[in-house]
Coordinates of C-alpha atoms in Angstrom, one line a residue:
M1041 CA 6.2 8.2 -5.0
T1042 CA 8.1 10.2 -6.4
P1043 CA 5.4 12.1 -8.8
L1044 CA 6.0 10.7 -12.2
V1045 CA 5.8 13.4 -15.1
I1046 CA 2.7 12.3 -17.5
R1047 CA 3.1 14.0 -20.9
S1048 CA 1.6 11.4 -23.3
A1049 CA -0.6 8.4 -23.7
Q1050 CA 2.9 6.3 -23.8
D1051 CA 3.8 7.9 -20.4
A1052 CA 0.3 7.0 -19.3
I1053 CA 1.2 3.7 -20.2
A1054 CA 4.4 3.7 -18.8
A1055 CA 3.4 4.9 -15.4
V1056 CA 0.3 2.8 -14.4
P1057 CA 2.3 -0.6 -13.6
Y1058 CA 4.4 1.6 -11.1
L1059 CA 1.2 3.4 -9.6
L1060 CA -0.5 0.6 -9.0
G1061 CA 2.6 -1.6 -8.3
F1062 CA 1.9 -4.7 -11.1
H1063 CA 0.8 -4.7 -14.0
P1064 CA -2.3 -4.9 -14.7
S1065 CA -5.8 -6.8 -16.9
R1066 CA -8.7 -7.0 -17.6
S1067 CA -9.1 -3.1 -16.0
L1068 CA -10.0 0.3 -15.9
V1069 CA -7.6 2.6 -14.8
V1070 CA -8.5 6.0 -13.7
I1071 CA -5.7 8.3 -13.2
G1072 CA -6.0 12.0 -11.5
F1073 CA -3.5 14.9 -12.0
E1074 CA -3.1 18.6 -11.3
G1075 CA -5.3 20.7 -9.3
R1076 CA -4.5 21.2 -5.7
S1077 CA -3.4 17.8 -4.5
G1078 CA 0.1 18.5 -6.0
G1079 CA 0.4 14.6 -7.4
T1080 CA -1.1 11.6 -9.0
C1081 CA -3.7 8.7 -7.9
A1082 CA -4.3 6.5 -9.9
I1083 CA -7.6 4.0 -8.9
R1084 CA -8.2 0.6 -10.8
L1085 CA -11.7 -1.3 -11.6
D1086 CA -12.1 -4.7 -12.5
L1087 CA -13.4 -5.2 -16.1
P1088 CA -16.5 -5.0 -16.6
S1089 CA -17.1 -2.4 -13.9
G1090 CA -19.0 0.3 -12.4
G1091 CA -18.8 2.6 -9.2
A1092 CA -18.4 5.6 -12.8
G1093 CA -19.6 8.0 -10.0
R1094 CA -17.6 7.4 -7.2
V1095 CA -14.8 7.3 -8.9
A1096 CA -15.4 10.8 -10.7
A1097 CA -16.4 12.0 -6.8
L1098 CA -13.1 10.9 -5.2
L1099 CA -11.0 12.3 -8.1
A1100 CA -12.9 15.6 -7.1
A1101 CA -13.0 16.3 -3.8
N1102 CA -9.2 15.9 -3.3
G1103 CA -8.5 18.6 -5.9
F1104 CA -7.7 16.6 -9.0
T1105 CA -8.9 19.0 -12.1
R1106 CA -7.6 16.1 -14.8
S1107 CA -7.7 12.9 -15.3
L1108 CA -6.9 9.5 -18.0
V1109 CA -8.6 6.9 -18.4
L1110 CA -6.8 3.4 -19.2
G1111 CA -8.8 0.2 -20.3
Y1112 CA -7.2 -3.2 -20.4
G1113 CA -8.7 -5.9 -22.0
P1114 CA -10.9 -6.4 -25.1
A1115 CA -12.4 -3.7 -27.0
G1116 CA -16.2 -4.4 -25.9
E1117 CA -15.5 -4.1 -22.1
V1118 CA -12.9 -1.7 -22.3
A1119 CA -15.9 0.6 -24.5
A1120 CA -18.3 0.1 -22.1
A1121 CA -16.6 1.2 -19.0
A1122 CA -14.9 3.7 -20.3
T1123 CA -17.9 5.7 -22.0
P1124 CA -19.8 6.2 -18.3
M1125 CA -16.6 6.8 -16.9
R1126 CA -15.7 9.5 -19.1
A1127 CA -19.0 11.2 -18.7
A1128 CA -18.9 11.1 -15.1
L1129 CA -15.6 12.7 -14.4
A1130 CA -16.8 15.2 -17.0
A1131 CA -20.2 15.8 -14.9
A1132 CA -17.2 15.8 -12.1
G1133 CA -15.3 18.7 -12.8
V1134 CA -12.6 16.7 -14.3
P1135 CA -12.3 16.0 -17.8
A1136 CA -10.6 12.6 -19.6
A1137 CA -8.0 14.8 -21.2
E1138 CA -7.2 11.2 -23.6
A1139 CA -8.7 7.6 -22.7
I1140 CA -6.8 4.7 -24.2
R1141 CA -7.0 0.8 -24.7
V1142 CA -4.6 -1.0 -24.1
A1143 CA -3.5 -4.7 -25.6
E1144 CA -0.7 -6.8 -27.0
G1145 CA 1.8 -3.7 -27.1
R1146 CA -0.3 -1.3 -28.5
W1147 CA -2.3 1.3 -27.5
W1148 CA -6.1 2.6 -29.5
S1149 CA -7.2 5.7 -28.4
L1150 CA -11.1 6.3 -27.9
T1151 CA -11.3 9.9 -28.4
C1152 CA -10.4 9.0 -32.1
D1153 CA -13.5 9.8 -34.5
G1154 CA -11.3 9.7 -37.3
D1155 CA -8.0 8.5 -38.8
C1156 CA -6.1 9.7 -36.6
C1157 CA -4.8 6.5 -35.3
P1158 CA -4.0 3.9 -37.2
P1159 CA -5.9 0.7 -36.9
E1160 CA -3.5 -1.4 -36.0
G1161 CA -2.9 0.8 -32.9
T1162 CA 0.2 1.8 -31.8
P1163 CA 3.0 0.7 -30.3
Y1164 CA 4.6 0.8 -26.8
D1165 CA 7.6 0.2 -24.6
I1166 CA 7.4 0.9 -21.0
S1167 CA 11.3 -0.6 -21.2
A1168 CA 12.2 2.2 -23.4
S1169 CA 10.1 5.3 -21.3
A1170 CA 11.3 8.5 -19.1
V1171 CA 9.1 7.6 -16.9
A1172 CA 9.8 3.9 -16.3
A1173 CA 13.1 4.7 -15.6
Q1174 CA 12.8 7.3 -13.2
A1175 CA 10.6 5.2 -11.1
T1176 CA 13.1 2.2 -11.7
F1177 CA 15.8 5.0 -10.5
A1178 CA 13.4 5.9 -6.9
G1179 CA 13.7 2.1 -6.1
H1180 CA 9.9 1.3 -7.6
V1181 CA 8.7 -2.3 -8.9
A1182 CA 6.2 -3.3 -11.4
L1183 CA 5.1 -7.5 -10.2
A1184 CA 3.9 -8.7 -13.3
D1185 CA 0.3 -9.0 -12.7
R1186 CA -2.1 -8.8 -9.0
A1187 CA -1.6 -12.2 -7.9
E1188 CA 2.4 -11.7 -8.2
L1189 CA 1.6 -9.1 -6.0
V1190 CA -1.0 -10.8 -3.3
A1191 CA 2.1 -13.7 -3.4
S1192 CA 4.8 -11.2 -2.3
V1193 CA 2.6 -10.4 1.3
A1194 CA 1.6 -14.7 1.9
P1195 CA 2.6 -16.3 4.5
L1196 CA 5.6 -18.4 4.2
R1197 CA 4.5 -21.4 6.8
D1198 CA 8.0 -22.1 7.9
P1199 CA 7.8 -25.0 9.9
A1200 CA 10.5 -23.0 12.2
M1201 CA 8.7 -19.7 12.3
H1202 CA 5.8 -22.1 14.0
R1203 CA 8.4 -23.2 16.7
A1204 CA 9.9 -19.6 17.3
T1205 CA 6.3 -18.4 18.1
E1206 CA 5.7 -21.8 20.7
R1207 CA 8.9 -20.6 22.1
A1208 CA 7.9 -16.8 22.3
E1209 CA 4.8 -18.0 23.7
K1210 CA 6.0 -19.7 26.6
R1211 CA 8.7 -16.8 26.9
R1212 CA 6.0 -14.1 27.9
L1213 CA 4.1 -16.4 30.0
A1214 CA 6.9 -16.9 32.1
R1215 CA 8.0 -13.4 32.7
P1216 CA 7.1 -11.3 35.2
R1217 CA 3.8 -8.4 34.6
G1218 CA 4.2 -5.2 34.1
D1219 CA 7.5 -5.1 32.2
A1220 CA 6.3 -2.3 29.4
E1221 CA 9.3 -0.6 29.6
D1222 CA 11.0 -3.7 28.7
D1223 CA 9.1 -4.8 25.8
L1224 CA 9.9 -1.2 24.3
A1225 CA 12.9 -1.1 24.4
S1226 CA 13.3 -4.8 23.0
V1227 CA 11.1 -3.7 20.3
L1228 CA 12.8 -0.4 19.7
A1229 CA 16.2 -3.2 19.0
L1230 CA 14.4 -5.0 16.7
L1231 CA 13.6 -2.1 14.6
A1232 CA 17.0 -1.4 14.3
H1233 CA 16.6 -4.1 11.7
V1234 CA 14.9 -1.5 9.2
R1235 CA 18.1 0.8 8.8
T1236 CA 20.6 -2.1 9.0
G1237 CA 18.6 -4.5 6.3
I1238 CA 20.1 -7.7 8.4
R1239 CA 16.8 -10.2 8.4
P1240 CA 15.4 -10.8 11.9
T1241 CA 15.9 -14.1 13.1
D1242 CA 12.8 -16.4 13.5
D1243 CA 12.6 -15.8 17.2
E1244 CA 12.9 -12.4 17.0
V1245 CA 10.0 -12.0 14.6
A1246 CA 8.3 -14.6 16.5
W1247 CA 8.7 -12.6 19.9
L1248 CA 8.0 -9.1 17.5
G1249 CA 4.8 -10.8 16.6
L1250 CA 4.1 -10.9 20.0
L1251 CA 5.0 -7.5 21.2
L1252 CA 2.8 -5.9 18.8
T1253 CA -0.3 -7.0 20.0
D1254 CA 0.2 -4.7 22.5
L1255 CA -1.8 -1.2 20.5
R1256 CA 0.5 0.6 22.2
I1257 CA 3.7 -1.0 21.4
R1258 CA 2.5 -0.8 17.5
D1259 CA 1.5 2.6 17.7
E1260 CA 5.3 3.0 18.8
A1261 CA 6.1 1.4 15.1
W1262 CA 4.1 3.2 13.8
I1263 CA 5.5 6.6 14.2
R1264 CA 8.8 5.4 13.8
I1265 CA 8.2 4.8 10.1
D1266 CA 10.2 7.2 7.6
E1267 CA 7.5 8.7 6.1
D1268 CA 10.1 10.4 3.7
A1269 CA 12.3 7.6 2.9
P1270 CA 10.1 4.5 3.7
A1271 CA 11.8 2.1 1.3
A1272 CA 13.6 -0.4 4.3
D1273 CA 10.8 0.3 6.1
I1274 CA 8.5 -1.0 3.3
A1275 CA 10.9 -4.5 3.1
F1276 CA 10.8 -4.9 6.7
W1277 CA 7.5 -5.6 7.7
R1278 CA 6.2 -7.4 4.4
D1279 CA 9.4 -9.6 6.1
I1280 CA 7.4 -9.8 9.1
V1281 CA 4.3 -10.1 7.7
R1282 CA 5.2 -13.3 5.5
R1283 CA 6.8 -14.8 8.3
V1284 CA 5.2 -13.9 12.0
H1285 CA 2.2 -16.2 13.0
E1286 CA -1.6 -15.7 11.3
N1287 CA -2.8 -14.7 14.9
H1288 CA 0.2 -11.9 15.3
V1289 CA -0.8 -10.3 11.3
P1290 CA -3.1 -7.1 11.7
G1291 CA -0.3 -5.0 13.6
P1292 CA 2.7 -6.0 11.4
A1293 CA 0.3 -5.9 7.8
S1294 CA -1.2 -2.5 9.0
L1295 CA 2.1 -1.2 9.1
L1296 CA 3.1 -2.4 5.8
A1297 CA 0.6 -1.1 4.3
F1298 CA 0.9 2.5 6.2
A1299 CA 4.4 2.7 5.1
A1300 CA 3.4 1.3 1.4
Y1301 CA 0.3 3.7 1.2
T1302 CA 2.8 6.8 2.5
A1303 CA 5.0 5.3 -0.4
G1304 CA 2.4 6.1 -2.7
D1305 CA 2.3 2.5 -3.4
G1306 CA -1.7 1.8 -3.4
G1307 CA -1.3 -1.7 -4.4
L1308 CA 0.8 -2.8 -2.0
A1309 CA -1.5 -1.4 0.8
N1310 CA -4.8 -3.0 -0.4
V1311 CA -2.6 -6.5 -0.4
A1312 CA -1.3 -5.7 3.4
L1313 CA -4.4 -4.5 4.7
E1314 CA -6.3 -7.8 2.8
R1315 CA -4.1 -9.9 4.6
A1316 CA -4.8 -7.6 8.4
L1317 CA -8.3 -7.8 8.3
D1318 CA -8.3 -12.0 7.0
A1319 CA -7.4 -12.6 10.0
D1320 CA -9.5 -9.5 11.9
P1321 CA -11.4 -7.8 10.5
A1322 CA -12.2 -5.4 13.2
Y1323 CA -8.5 -4.2 13.4
S1324 CA -8.7 -0.7 14.0
M1325 CA -6.2 0.8 12.4
A1326 CA -6.9 -1.7 9.2
V1327 CA -9.9 -0.5 8.9
L1328 CA -8.9 3.3 9.5
L1329 CA -6.7 3.1 6.8
R1330 CA -8.6 0.5 4.4
E1331 CA -11.4 4.3 4.9
V1332 CA -8.5 5.8 3.9
I1333 CA -7.9 4.5 1.1
H1334 CA -11.4 3.8 0.3
A1335 CA -11.6 8.2 0.2
G1336 CA -8.8 8.2 -1.9
I1337 CA -6.9 10.3 0.5
P1338 CA -3.4 11.5 -1.0
P1339 CA -0.1 9.9 0.8
S1340 CA 0.5 13.2 1.3
K1341 CA -2.2 14.1 3.9
L1342 CA -1.7 11.0 5.8
R1343 CA 1.2 12.0 7.4
L1344 CA 1.5 11.1 11.4
G1345 CA 3.9 13.9 12.5
M1346 CA 4.3 13.1 15.9
N1347 CA 7.6 11.5 17.5
P1348 CA 7.5 9.6 21.2
D1349 CA 7.6 12.1 23.6
Q1350 CA 3.8 13.4 21.9
L1351 CA 2.7 9.8 21.7
A1352 CA 3.7 8.9 25.2
T1353 CA 1.7 12.2 26.2
A1354 CA -1.4 11.3 23.8
Y1355 CA -1.1 7.7 25.9
D1356 CA -1.0 9.8 29.0
T1357 CA -3.9 11.9 28.4
H1358 CA -5.7 8.9 27.3
T1359 CA -5.1 7.1 30.8
H1360 CA -5.9 9.8 32.6
R1361 CA -9.4 10.5 31.2
K1362 CA -10.3 6.9 31.3
A1363 CA -9.1 7.4 35.5
G1364 CA -10.9 10.5 35.9

C-alpha cells in the first residue's frame, strides 16, 4: 500500500480500516511509524488483549520510532489493554504519540487528563478524510468487518468446479510423464489472465490448481507476481483460491498471501494464509510467510527480486547438489 500520511487522530482512525483491510471491533490496534522503515505498520489484537511486550518489540526491531494506539470497544476494556501497551511501547523506544478509544462515530483521547476533550467524544467522518480518499484512489477497500474479509476468500463450492477438477485429474493421468516444459507453458498461458482481467474457465482453474502442486511450477507463478503493482495479481489469486479444489488450495492461497502482503494488506494476507494452512499445516511457503508476518517484517523487505532465469539456475544448482 502507498504509505498513508497520518497527521492527526482522525487521520489515524481513517487509516486503520485500510491498513487492516476491514473495520475493526473489540480490538486494540497499534500503528508504528517514522524511523528507518520509512512506512507504517498496523498490528491488531483482540480485546481483551495481552502481548504488549511482543508488539512493542516487533515495532522496535523493525526500526519504528513512534506509534499510535487505537482501541475499539467498551471504555474499560480499551483502557485495560491500552495502559500496558503504552508502557511497553515507551520502554521499547517506540512511544505512543497518542492513544484513543473509538466507538459509535466518536473518539476519546486516553492521554487527556483534564478538560482537553469533550466528555461525549469528538465526532469523526472517515468518508470525508483525505486519508480515505488517498487509499480509495490507490484501489484499496475496507470491508465491514473481519468476517467479511474471511468470506472474501471462502470456497464457492460450485458443483461445476468439482466436475472440472475430475476432468483435470483424468487429463493428468492420461498424459505422458515428464512434461515439465509443457506444464510451464500451460501455466504461463493461464497467468496471462492476470493482465487481461478475463476470468479463467472452470477447466482452466482446475488444471492450474493441479499444476501448482508442483513446487517448481508454483515458484514460477510466485516470481511473476508484480511486486510494484500487485492489484491484478490479488484479484486473480483470490478468484482461484475461492474456486479451486480444497486439496489444491495451499499454493494459490500462499500466492495470494504474498501478493496481498506486498501491497501492504496484512489482513488479506492473514486470512489467505489461514486457508492455506487449514488445507496443509506444513505447507512451506505458507509457514514461511506466517513467520514473516509474525516477525513484523515490512513488505518492502520481502521483495524477491528474482527473474525466471535466476529461478531456473537456483533449481538446477539444487538438483546438482542433490545428485552429487
